[in-house]
Amino acid sequence: MNEKSAPYISQSKDLNQKIEDLISQMTLEEKVGQMSQLAGHPGLDDRLMNSIRNGEVGSVLNQVGVQDLNELQRVAVEESRLGIPLIFARDVIHGFQTMMPIPLGQAASWNMELIEKGARVSAVEAARDGIHWTFAPMIDLTRDPRWGRIAESPGEDPHLGSEVGRAMIRGFQGKNLSDKDSIAACAKHFAGYGFSEAGRDYAFVNLSDSELYNFVLPAFKEAVKEGVATFMTGFSDINGIPATAHKRLLKSILREEWDFDGFTVSDWDSVVQLITHGFAENEESAAYLSQSAGLDMEMASRSFHFNLCNLVTSGKIPVTSIDQSVQRILKLKFQLGLFQTPYTDPELFPVSGNEDHLRAAEEIAAESLVLLKNDFDKLPLDSDQIQKLAVIGPLADDGFEQMGTWTFDGVEDWCLTPLKSIRKYALDKFELRYSKGLKTSRTKDRTGFIDALSVASWADTVVMFMGEESILSGEAHCRANIDLPGIQHELIEEISKLGKSTVLVIMAGRPLSLTQTLPLTNALLYAWHPGTMGGPAIKDVLFGLKAPSGKLPVSFPKSSGQIPIYYNHRRSGKPASHETFTHIDHIPARAAQTSVGNTSFHLDDGFEPLFPFGFGLGFSKVAYHDIELSGRTITKDGTITVCIELINQGQHMIHEVVQLYIRDNVASSTRPVKELKAFQKIKLNPQESRQVEFTITPDMLGFYNSENNWVVESGDFRVWVGGDSNARQSAKFQYQD
Ligand code: BGC
């Protein structure tokens, strides 16, 4: 089929005209059909095919297999009255068949080029299988590692999150949406879902406007600027209004303020969940509330299908509102070239999992690894010194688990595990023995301890692979306690008593609280769920073939009780300091109230996280010299250049993420203690020094005030530059309007 032969497509050169012409020929039922997305089923389902034939479906999600997709498309194109092609959607979150690290891990790379490349690979592989649209990037800012979906998020910072989202959108959508290997992206979940109370998925969200505007919305606004094709609403409510029927979000902010011209889709069943929320009385009112709030397409449930026509004929919803939604949906179909090329021919694409794809996965996996501890420079391991290496732990050799959450199509057989990679590397260099020790991360069965301890006793160096399997994070997989699950800590403790050199590698979908475990190991490498090529990436960093260069995209709490703890919190009237903090162990008997500093901390865990946002070690130390500013005052149209010299003081090459933070000293609202505003990832050879420059612009100084207006207020500011959010080098400057 070709566009020219489609009888209902006008020959107008103007896209909007073409769409209008098509809409003018559609029945109300066919319009509502375009606004309905149905779930596919394994094999081909007659009911679904009939609905497509009747023009009742605009999009299908989660149908897999290019042949089946082409067949569904054939029914839409050849057997439905108007022949409007379907748009096929899938959750391609961090890879299709070749898996990149989980998004939180990708964010830890702070390398936007690699993130974009990873999304490009995912798009090519997904498009080869007939997918046109991914439900990614997920750009929900979150401060709660209990929430299983932190694995999917870019972490706690609006600036880093925005950059990660933008890089993914560029990667998925490619140069032009009409390219055969471009897929439409979807910014989700709009908005506030990352603040689900107590980190429990689908719970309620209490979010002030100040937090919404200054922390949650920026990444979505940036996604619009990057040209994201679609938006997905969230499952949660915000202060009593479910996101799927949130007029202010979907109309005032998204359309009027940001001028978004793509379409919005609900989350799975989230339209009919308005009834469960107690916000809508029945499906008719759920359809009414969400569509009139600005929702264009309903995912999975069918309240639009059964009710929108009546709502229009009874005059409750104007047909212009329906036309507008259909216009947006058809526009994307035209932009993707679906009218011209509705079918997918995999032969026209490179095979999935090819060398380039695996290399991209390996590069990003290597840069996502964060070195959190390295006492006595235990890492990199020296293969000339090691004679006997023990590899221990439930996650050392499990390809499936290292892929992480949302890996519908990830190919387990392609996964190279750490054990396989280290074994290959060891060959004639040193001996290697392996013991799993524990059947799973969460088992309470200690029978494997005997073997693990005997392997560890034999070795001179022990590398342990612990953490969480993929099932312990992701959607609906939340934990109240983020300690290492099961008896992993006990096994590490037993091994530590043997007095060997130990390295702990954690593979997990979230930050774990490692306060008790940390002293038991010489080195700690955080690997997240690193994807298909996690094994070689970890091996390269352990043995110094690559530099560790990841930095934390989220603060690591000392305990679950510290949550939420994040670096960019507002300034308290009684801030804690090392001087005022009194640990519970140091409170004298019969202490008076005043003997404990009255500032903002916990008696047991203090006021700092275990590891701060932005933190990560290299194999060499970096020294930061003083900051130099090009001026002390910035005006409305001006800029200030910040210059800082860095020196790699060690013998290893490093990739340092140089981070710039700013604080507004006095403002009309209490402002964060500091906020990340820019970063650069740079390479430094041993002993090399380098000048790094940043430009401060007035828009880096603004915020949404108590009336939700964007303001840049005159006054004093402070800038810091350093290797994490505790950066010490700082300077003052002023903004004058
Ligand atoms: C998730 C979405 C996802 C959708 C479709 C929902 O349960 O919240 O993020 O895109 O399912 O699979």
XYZ file of C-alpha atoms and ligand atoms in Angstrom:
749
model
C 0.000 0.000 0.000
C 1.186 3.457 -0.648
C -0.149 6.746 0.488
C -1.115 7.815 -3.000
C -3.314 4.786 -3.486
C -5.145 5.265 -0.170
C -8.504 6.614 -1.268
C -9.126 8.780 1.751
C -5.783 10.557 1.833
C -5.843 13.911 0.092
C -2.985 14.926 -2.124
C -2.451 18.145 -0.231
C 1.198 18.899 0.461
C 0.299 20.506 3.744
C 0.309 18.003 6.603
C -2.332 19.809 8.647
C -4.578 20.013 5.603
C -4.089 16.323 4.903
C -5.043 15.502 8.479
C -8.075 17.765 8.376
C -9.216 16.191 5.126
C -8.944 12.772 6.668
C -10.755 13.771 9.845
C -13.579 15.247 7.773
C -14.241 11.796 6.355
C -14.225 9.980 9.693
C -17.316 8.933 11.608
C -17.433 9.771 15.292
C -16.876 6.071 16.058
C -13.768 6.005 13.876
C -12.420 9.084 15.633
C -12.899 7.488 19.029
C -11.239 4.372 17.608
C -8.061 6.352 16.982
C -8.116 7.361 20.643
C -8.151 3.767 21.884
C -5.069 1.681 22.512
C -5.592 -2.020 23.097
C -3.258 -4.663 24.462
C -2.036 -7.376 22.118
C -1.925 -11.046 22.985
C 0.454 -13.855 22.194
C -0.493 -15.078 18.757
C -3.311 -13.253 17.041
C -6.539 -12.625 18.809
C -9.751 -12.662 16.782
C -11.467 -10.105 18.945
C -8.595 -7.675 18.553
C -8.540 -8.262 14.784
C -12.261 -7.573 14.587
C -11.946 -4.378 16.567
C -9.178 -3.258 14.228
C -11.266 -4.151 11.190
C -14.144 -2.081 12.616
C -11.892 0.957 13.029
C -12.132 0.800 16.817
C -8.391 0.792 17.511
C -5.720 3.423 16.935
C -2.820 1.689 18.611
C -1.826 -1.719 19.933
C 0.635 -2.228 22.757
C 2.660 -5.227 23.738
C 1.910 -7.366 20.707
C 5.202 -8.934 19.748
C 6.661 -10.520 16.671
C 7.039 -8.625 13.442
C 4.935 -11.092 11.448
C 1.984 -10.754 13.790
C 2.371 -6.998 13.843
C 2.424 -6.864 10.062
C -0.706 -8.993 9.985
C -2.532 -6.687 12.402
C -1.372 -3.789 10.287
C -2.668 -5.464 7.158
C -6.088 -5.767 8.744
C -6.024 -2.070 9.682
C -4.771 -0.888 6.319
C -6.648 -3.234 4.013
C -9.778 -4.207 5.876
C -10.817 -1.177 7.901
C -12.913 1.399 6.069
C -10.347 4.201 6.051
C -7.197 2.095 6.101
C -5.565 4.165 8.829
C -2.448 2.360 10.032
C -1.982 1.323 13.646
C 0.845 2.581 15.790
C 2.530 -0.270 17.690
C 3.880 0.497 21.152
C 6.111 -1.316 23.591
C 8.038 -0.609 26.775
C 11.543 -0.347 25.370
C 12.888 1.150 28.541
C 16.619 0.426 28.516
C 17.082 -1.816 25.557
C 15.110 -4.096 23.298
C 17.080 -7.300 22.813
C 20.467 -5.851 23.712
C 20.029 -4.480 27.209
C 21.729 -1.319 28.380
C 22.077 -0.760 32.156
C 18.855 0.160 33.945
C 18.118 3.889 33.479
C 19.347 4.736 37.006
C 22.650 3.099 36.062
C 22.758 4.997 32.783
C 22.224 8.225 34.694
C 25.238 7.257 36.843
C 27.401 7.438 33.719
C 26.704 11.182 33.355
C 27.626 10.546 29.730
C 24.847 11.831 27.510
C 26.516 10.700 24.304
C 26.539 7.108 25.482
C 22.971 7.317 26.770
C 21.855 8.625 23.382
C 23.785 5.891 21.627
C 22.145 3.266 23.842
C 18.679 4.590 23.039
C 19.584 4.639 19.336
C 20.541 0.973 19.467
C 17.296 0.200 21.305
C 15.301 2.099 18.670
C 16.941 0.276 15.778
C 16.332 -3.127 17.354
C 12.737 -2.300 18.306
C 11.931 -0.780 14.896
C 13.318 -3.919 13.251
C 10.672 -5.844 15.145
C 7.850 -3.574 14.039
C 7.672 -1.248 17.056
C 6.906 2.422 16.313
C 6.622 3.915 19.744
C 8.327 3.349 23.096
C 6.982 4.273 26.514
C 10.246 5.904 27.513
C 12.023 7.897 28.809
C 10.652 7.650 32.320
C 11.783 10.932 33.826
C 10.112 10.776 37.217
C 12.338 12.465 39.739
C 12.436 10.451 42.934
C 14.058 10.621 46.326
C 12.873 7.270 47.499
C 14.970 4.142 46.979
C 12.201 2.053 48.502
C 10.188 2.751 45.364
C 10.887 -0.085 42.939
C 10.623 2.230 39.957
C 13.675 4.193 41.049
C 15.461 1.651 38.815
C 13.739 3.224 35.817
C 14.257 6.809 36.852
C 17.202 9.147 36.373
C 17.400 9.810 40.129
C 16.927 12.818 42.375
C 18.139 15.768 40.375
C 16.100 17.899 37.952
C 19.084 18.963 35.846
C 20.670 15.527 35.484
C 17.206 13.992 34.944
C 16.436 16.499 32.197
C 19.703 15.779 30.424
C 19.193 12.020 30.628
C 15.642 12.354 29.314
C 16.758 14.537 26.440
C 19.573 12.185 25.471
C 17.149 9.249 25.397
C 14.618 11.179 23.322
C 17.327 12.082 20.795
C 18.406 8.458 20.669
C 14.905 6.978 20.249
C 13.580 9.528 17.797
C 16.786 9.801 15.770
C 17.321 12.561 13.231
C 13.883 12.346 11.741
C 10.791 10.551 12.986
C 10.136 9.357 9.449
C 13.405 7.390 9.311
C 12.592 3.712 9.384
C 14.719 3.164 12.476
C 13.259 6.043 14.488
C 10.644 5.356 17.130
C 8.474 7.898 18.912
C 9.395 8.555 22.534
C 7.039 9.122 25.456
C 7.821 11.289 28.475
C 6.300 9.600 31.501
C 4.670 9.622 34.016
C 3.195 13.061 33.982
C 3.532 13.980 36.809
C 4.673 13.438 40.357
C 4.511 9.618 40.369
C 8.052 9.445 41.807
C 6.709 10.901 45.048
C 4.408 7.940 45.831
C 4.064 8.017 49.586
C 6.506 5.796 51.519
C 7.982 4.640 48.225
C 4.997 2.334 47.788
C 3.968 2.075 44.172
C 0.554 3.449 43.218
C 0.253 5.267 46.552
C -0.860 8.867 46.883
C 1.283 11.854 46.107
C 1.382 14.899 48.344
C 3.383 17.456 46.521
C 3.516 21.199 47.007
C 3.463 23.401 43.938
C 6.949 24.535 44.818
C 8.277 20.954 44.613
C 6.167 20.207 41.550
C 7.384 23.227 39.599
C 10.988 23.284 40.742
C 11.780 19.570 40.907
C 9.251 17.409 39.074
C 8.269 19.432 36.011
C 11.642 20.635 34.665
C 12.543 17.301 33.028
C 9.131 17.196 31.313
C 9.465 20.751 30.090
C 12.877 19.922 28.673
C 11.412 16.834 27.004
C 8.968 19.096 25.156
C 11.862 21.297 24.047
C 13.660 18.192 22.772
C 10.626 17.394 20.621
C 9.298 14.347 22.449
C 6.361 12.957 20.490
C 4.070 11.880 23.327
C 3.385 12.115 27.052
C 1.967 9.482 29.418
C -0.024 10.389 32.493
C 0.736 8.768 35.840
C -1.211 6.359 38.041
C -1.095 8.538 41.131
C -3.141 11.450 42.281
C -1.492 14.721 43.208
C -3.009 16.430 46.212
C -6.359 14.814 45.427
C -6.528 15.066 41.637
C -5.551 11.918 39.690
C -2.873 12.717 37.099
C -4.960 11.121 34.329
C -7.707 13.707 34.808
C -5.510 16.605 35.868
C -6.653 19.557 33.816
C -4.037 21.951 35.146
C -1.222 19.562 34.211
C -2.633 18.379 30.897
C -4.058 21.645 29.628
C -2.722 24.724 31.416
C 0.845 23.533 31.843
C 1.457 21.074 29.026
C -0.484 22.806 26.244
C -0.819 26.456 27.194
C 2.473 27.088 28.982
C 4.723 24.638 27.143
C 2.992 24.519 23.780
C 3.259 20.737 23.467
C 1.715 19.574 20.200
C 2.112 15.806 20.491
C -0.481 13.546 22.094
C -1.045 12.217 25.581
C -1.798 8.622 26.510
C -3.057 7.333 29.839
C -1.191 4.689 31.787
C -2.513 1.122 31.769
C -6.193 1.271 32.827
C -5.562 4.566 34.590
C -8.738 6.039 33.073
C -11.019 3.455 34.659
C -8.921 3.612 37.829
C -10.469 7.036 38.345
C -13.399 4.980 39.635
C -11.180 3.059 42.079
C -9.665 6.361 43.189
C -13.205 7.418 44.045
C -12.886 10.322 41.617
C -15.325 9.109 38.974
C -18.621 7.395 39.567
C -18.549 5.087 36.584
C -16.802 4.520 33.251
C -18.766 7.227 31.530
C -17.665 9.814 34.022
C -14.078 8.447 33.954
C -14.023 8.919 30.171
C -15.563 12.357 30.495
C -13.211 13.553 33.242
C -10.020 12.389 31.562
C -10.852 13.437 27.993
C -12.122 16.833 29.018
C -8.998 17.282 31.156
C -6.964 16.848 27.969
C -6.234 13.122 27.607
C -5.980 12.032 23.968
C -5.634 8.254 24.106
C -6.772 5.620 26.580
C -4.457 2.688 27.231
C -5.891 -0.816 27.740
C -9.299 -0.052 29.264
C -12.217 0.792 26.969
C -14.134 3.591 28.577
C -13.489 5.897 25.614
C -14.776 3.257 23.214
C -18.002 2.702 25.124
C -18.751 6.274 26.192
C -17.146 9.050 24.162
C -19.654 8.924 21.310
C -22.574 9.306 23.715
C -20.778 12.047 25.570
C -20.396 13.928 22.296
C -23.937 13.364 21.053
C -25.357 14.417 24.407
C -23.304 17.611 24.140
C -21.127 16.978 27.203
C -17.915 16.822 25.199
C -17.617 19.042 22.130
C -16.660 17.209 18.973
C -13.866 19.740 18.526
C -12.169 18.253 21.563
C -12.293 14.796 19.969
C -11.066 16.195 16.642
C -8.140 17.827 18.351
C -7.057 14.546 19.965
C -7.444 12.672 16.692
C -5.506 15.378 14.872
C -2.557 14.903 17.244
C -2.632 11.120 16.929
C -2.868 11.147 13.132
C -0.104 13.698 12.951
C 2.335 11.312 14.637
C 1.259 8.526 12.305
C 2.029 10.749 9.324
C 5.304 11.919 10.860
C 6.403 8.338 11.399
C 5.655 7.626 7.760
C 3.120 4.929 8.634
C 0.748 5.891 5.833
C 3.518 5.349 3.306
C 5.258 2.413 4.943
C 2.866 0.647 7.275
C 4.744 -2.669 7.311
C 8.149 -3.570 8.680
C 10.695 -5.556 6.747
C 13.391 -6.714 9.198
C 15.705 -7.466 6.282
C 16.211 -3.733 5.852
C 17.741 -3.433 9.325
C 20.996 -4.589 10.842
C 20.544 -7.715 12.951
C 19.921 -7.131 16.631
C 22.688 -7.880 19.076
C 25.347 -7.179 16.455
C 28.860 -6.194 17.469
C 28.140 -2.461 17.380
C 25.089 -2.866 19.574
C 26.947 -4.982 22.098
C 29.823 -2.514 22.118
C 27.435 0.358 22.845
C 25.947 -1.671 25.725
C 29.411 -2.423 27.073
C 30.576 1.189 26.894
C 27.626 2.529 28.818
C 27.750 -0.350 31.302
C 31.412 0.407 32.044
C 30.691 4.096 32.598
C 27.701 3.385 34.820
C 29.837 1.627 37.450
C 30.426 3.699 40.569
C 33.421 3.043 42.779
C 32.267 3.844 46.301
C 35.169 2.582 48.396
C 38.750 1.673 47.587
C 40.812 1.315 50.753
C 44.537 0.810 50.248
C 43.959 1.124 46.505
C 42.779 -2.503 46.368
C 41.396 -1.749 42.961
C 42.393 -2.115 40.256
C 43.289 -5.734 40.897
C 46.731 -6.572 39.669
C 46.626 -9.766 37.646
C 50.401 -10.186 38.171
C 49.964 -10.202 41.932
C 46.859 -12.341 42.207
C 47.415 -16.059 42.246
C 44.108 -17.379 43.418
C 40.904 -15.460 42.886
C 37.593 -16.475 44.445
C 34.386 -15.289 42.818
C 31.455 -15.621 45.191
C 27.812 -14.683 45.251
C 24.348 -15.258 43.829
C 24.722 -12.573 41.168
C 28.137 -13.493 39.776
C 26.822 -15.671 37.015
C 23.229 -14.844 36.249
C 22.656 -13.262 32.882
C 18.925 -12.920 33.370
C 19.218 -11.020 36.633
C 21.873 -8.618 35.405
C 19.481 -7.362 32.724
C 17.293 -5.756 35.414
C 13.665 -4.740 35.363
C 11.685 -4.077 32.117
C 13.471 -6.570 29.958
C 10.567 -8.084 28.060
C 12.617 -8.808 24.972
C 16.172 -8.903 26.376
C 18.023 -11.999 25.199
C 19.446 -13.852 28.154
C 21.766 -15.947 26.007
C 23.620 -12.861 24.861
C 24.422 -11.792 28.413
C 28.022 -12.011 29.466
C 28.207 -12.448 33.212
C 31.004 -11.225 35.475
C 32.065 -14.825 36.215
C 32.333 -15.755 32.533
C 34.213 -12.564 31.734
C 36.672 -12.850 34.614
C 37.213 -16.530 33.912
C 38.083 -15.766 30.310
C 40.452 -13.031 31.420
C 42.072 -15.208 34.110
C 43.096 -18.021 31.718
C 46.882 -18.327 32.198
C 47.137 -15.332 34.540
C 45.706 -16.731 37.785
C 43.551 -19.520 39.135
C 39.863 -18.903 39.683
C 37.284 -20.712 41.763
C 33.632 -19.896 42.025
C 31.007 -20.512 44.645
C 27.482 -19.180 44.462
C 27.194 -19.255 48.264
C 23.505 -18.446 48.248
C 20.830 -19.714 45.889
C 19.275 -16.253 45.700
C 19.940 -12.885 47.250
C 16.995 -13.357 49.559
C 17.289 -16.938 50.712
C 17.776 -17.689 54.407
C 19.383 -21.032 53.614
C 22.992 -21.092 54.845
C 24.001 -24.441 53.377
C 26.071 -22.772 50.653
C 28.217 -20.954 53.237
C 30.519 -23.961 53.692
C 31.493 -24.085 50.045
C 31.755 -20.309 49.738
C 34.010 -20.090 52.794
C 36.212 -22.916 51.600
C 36.650 -21.227 48.199
C 37.356 -17.902 49.920
C 39.903 -19.545 52.278
C 41.748 -21.019 49.318
C 42.018 -17.614 47.559
C 44.223 -14.609 48.137
C 41.605 -12.228 46.712
C 37.837 -12.528 46.934
C 35.361 -10.737 44.690
C 31.754 -10.981 45.893
C 28.720 -10.314 43.716
C 25.743 -9.527 45.932
C 22.666 -7.317 45.733
C 19.171 -7.870 44.453
C 17.699 -9.836 41.589
C 15.742 -7.892 39.005
C 12.388 -8.938 40.511
C 13.120 -6.932 43.665
C 12.861 -3.602 41.863
C 10.704 -2.205 39.075
C 6.989 -1.507 38.902
C 5.088 -2.643 42.006
C 8.302 -4.091 43.480
C 8.969 -1.823 46.414
C 10.748 -2.566 49.664
C 10.204 -1.047 53.098
C 13.724 -1.943 54.141
C 16.523 -1.351 51.676
C 19.219 -3.381 53.443
C 20.959 -6.164 51.528
C 18.261 -8.848 51.328
C 18.459 -12.235 53.026
C 21.663 -13.331 54.706
C 24.101 -11.809 52.250
C 25.478 -9.551 54.951
C 26.222 -12.590 57.135
C 28.065 -14.319 54.316
C 30.133 -11.188 53.658
C 30.877 -10.985 57.378
C 32.068 -14.605 57.516
C 34.273 -14.044 54.480
C 35.707 -10.845 55.931
C 36.867 -12.784 58.996
C 39.251 -14.746 56.768
C 41.394 -11.634 56.359
C 41.643 -11.805 52.552
C 41.611 -8.910 50.150
C 37.947 -8.369 49.412
C 36.008 -6.524 46.762
C 32.228 -6.254 46.910
C 30.299 -5.667 43.707
C 26.652 -4.787 44.231
C 24.172 -5.419 41.451
C 20.807 -3.898 42.294
C 17.944 -1.850 40.933
C 18.115 0.732 43.706
C 20.506 2.215 46.243
C 20.874 -0.250 49.107
C 21.781 0.847 52.602
C 25.222 -0.622 53.126
C 26.248 1.036 56.383
C 26.878 -2.256 58.214
C 28.421 -4.015 55.242
C 30.800 -1.289 54.118
C 33.447 -1.859 56.825
C 33.606 -5.547 55.890
C 35.119 -5.012 52.458
C 38.182 -3.232 51.104
C 36.501 -2.017 47.970
C 32.931 -1.471 46.838
C 31.849 -1.148 43.224
C 28.181 -0.323 42.545
C 27.082 -1.956 39.302
C 23.245 -1.497 39.309
C 21.753 -3.976 36.863
C 24.286 -3.428 34.110
C 22.568 -5.171 31.198
C 23.742 -7.601 28.539
C 27.395 -6.595 28.668
C 27.687 -6.102 32.418
C 30.266 -8.891 32.762
C 33.044 -7.537 30.560
C 32.373 -3.984 31.775
C 32.799 -5.003 35.416
C 35.840 -7.139 34.618
C 37.512 -4.224 32.800
C 37.040 -1.874 35.727
C 38.055 -4.441 38.361
C 41.331 -5.112 36.541
C 42.027 -1.505 35.570
C 41.510 -1.971 31.829
C 39.008 0.868 32.113
C 38.724 3.676 34.646
C 35.699 3.727 36.949
C 33.897 6.927 36.091
C 30.315 6.729 37.347
C 28.923 9.147 39.913
C 25.793 8.643 41.975
C 22.595 10.070 40.454
C 20.915 9.737 43.834
C 22.012 9.965 47.485
C 22.610 6.650 49.270
C 20.922 6.648 52.688
C 22.588 5.141 55.737
C 19.326 3.407 56.613
C 15.746 3.182 55.398
C 14.752 5.517 58.225
C 16.718 8.365 56.653
C 14.545 8.319 53.530
C 13.976 10.773 51.962
C 17.474 12.188 52.109
C 18.647 14.208 49.116
C 21.273 16.858 48.513
C 19.111 19.652 47.094
C 16.791 20.058 50.071
C 15.627 23.481 51.141
C 17.446 25.377 53.847
C 16.268 24.665 57.386
C 16.114 27.337 60.062
C 18.147 25.019 62.255
C 20.586 23.280 59.956
C 22.695 20.501 61.427
C 26.473 20.554 61.379
C 29.231 18.337 62.683
C 29.458 20.677 65.683
C 25.794 20.419 66.651
C 25.194 16.764 65.889
C 25.126 14.482 68.917
C 25.092 10.764 68.303
C 22.834 8.678 70.499
C 25.896 6.842 71.879
C 27.336 10.107 73.149
C 24.371 11.397 75.081
C 25.279 11.538 78.744
C 23.061 9.864 81.340
C 20.084 11.947 82.465
C 20.891 14.458 79.760
C 19.031 17.732 79.653
C 17.315 18.789 76.436
C 20.054 21.326 75.751
C 22.891 18.804 75.792
C 21.771 17.613 72.382
C 22.277 20.213 69.663
C 18.846 21.453 68.616
C 19.354 21.156 64.905
C 17.953 19.043 62.091
C 19.351 15.502 62.416
C 18.563 11.960 63.562
C 20.192 10.922 66.840
C 21.271 7.628 65.308
C 22.026 8.380 61.653
C 22.944 12.034 61.769
C 22.167 14.332 58.877
C 24.328 13.115 56.028
C 23.727 10.201 53.686
C 26.130 7.295 53.444
C 27.239 8.563 50.026
C 26.219 11.936 48.628
C 24.690 12.692 45.246
C 27.368 13.026 42.577
C 29.896 10.906 44.468
C 32.161 8.310 42.877
C 35.874 7.565 43.139
C 38.436 7.107 40.411
C 41.625 5.072 40.693
C 43.536 8.340 41.060
C 42.759 11.356 43.192
C 41.752 14.594 41.554
C 42.704 17.898 43.122
C 40.550 20.945 42.427
C 42.252 24.349 42.572
C 40.486 27.565 43.480
C 37.598 28.809 41.395
C 38.154 31.888 39.298
C 35.241 34.003 38.103
C 35.357 36.334 35.118
C 33.378 38.876 37.143
C 31.482 39.202 40.382
C 28.248 40.526 38.960
C 25.920 39.094 36.379
C 23.162 41.122 34.777
C 20.020 40.165 32.894
C 21.708 39.618 29.555
C 25.129 38.810 30.892
C 27.116 35.740 31.836
C 29.945 34.854 34.186
C 32.631 32.374 33.282
C 33.751 30.011 35.999
C 37.203 28.580 35.605
C 38.797 25.854 37.669
C 41.952 23.847 37.312
C 41.938 20.118 37.996
C 44.916 17.846 38.448
C 45.026 14.102 38.244
C 47.421 13.410 41.095
C 47.721 9.675 40.577
C 49.134 7.135 38.177
C 45.860 6.085 36.575
C 43.864 7.723 33.825
C 40.567 9.122 35.107
C 37.255 10.346 33.737
C 36.055 12.976 36.148
C 32.541 14.382 36.225
C 33.115 18.017 37.130
C 29.948 19.372 38.715
C 28.773 22.940 39.166
C 26.316 23.813 41.912
C 24.643 27.130 42.717
C 22.835 28.496 45.762
C 20.594 31.523 45.854
C 21.587 33.022 49.210
C 18.452 35.029 49.952
C 15.213 34.711 48.042
C 11.489 35.284 48.373
C 11.068 31.518 49.011
C 13.394 29.255 50.953
C 15.701 27.767 48.349
C 17.773 24.567 48.187
C 21.164 24.489 49.895
C 22.582 23.992 46.422
C 21.466 22.813 43.001
C 23.335 21.138 40.176
C 23.339 23.461 37.185
C 25.979 22.047 34.857
C 28.505 19.252 34.523
C 31.231 18.036 32.193
C 32.815 14.635 31.997
C 36.474 15.002 31.189
C 39.399 12.664 30.716
C 42.680 13.285 32.521
C 45.850 11.303 31.985
C 48.099 10.597 34.987
C 49.475 13.868 36.360
C 47.647 15.885 33.715
C 46.095 19.175 34.717
C 43.311 20.898 32.864
C 41.298 24.103 33.023
C 37.574 23.522 32.966
C 35.218 26.344 32.124
C 31.520 26.793 32.763
C 29.268 29.679 31.841
C 26.711 30.881 34.346
C 23.652 32.396 32.709
C 20.735 34.146 34.440
C 18.349 31.254 33.727
C 20.498 29.075 36.006
C 19.600 31.410 38.867
C 15.837 31.403 38.590
C 13.098 29.419 40.290
C 9.328 29.139 40.510
C 8.137 31.326 43.361
C 5.146 30.894 45.638
C 2.812 32.083 42.849
C 4.341 29.510 40.482
C 5.953 32.262 38.450
C 9.470 31.906 37.110
C 11.639 34.609 38.696
C 15.292 35.495 38.787
C 15.798 37.621 41.864
C 18.591 40.092 42.406
C 21.002 39.298 45.204
C 23.896 37.152 46.335
C 24.656 33.690 45.019
C 27.344 31.101 45.676
C 28.817 28.724 43.149
C 30.677 25.506 43.882
C 32.653 23.308 41.529
C 33.814 19.843 42.481
C 33.591 16.108 42.095
C 30.354 15.616 44.067
C 27.589 17.537 45.816
C 29.900 18.181 48.791
C 32.155 20.213 46.501
C 34.336 22.567 48.554
C 35.710 25.133 46.108
C 33.316 28.022 46.006
C 32.971 31.694 45.158
C 30.392 34.422 45.601
C 28.742 36.519 42.939
C 25.748 38.772 42.537
C 22.852 38.994 40.161
C 21.547 42.462 39.312
C 18.358 42.765 37.380
C 3.397 1.283 33.515
C 3.866 2.104 32.346
C 3.970 1.231 31.126
C 2.625 0.597 30.861
C 2.574 -0.234 29.607
C 2.168 0.463 33.194
O 1.859 -0.435 34.202
O 3.165 2.122 34.617
O 5.081 2.732 32.657
O 4.444 1.962 30.034
O 2.292 -0.216 31.972
O 3.224 -1.425 29.737
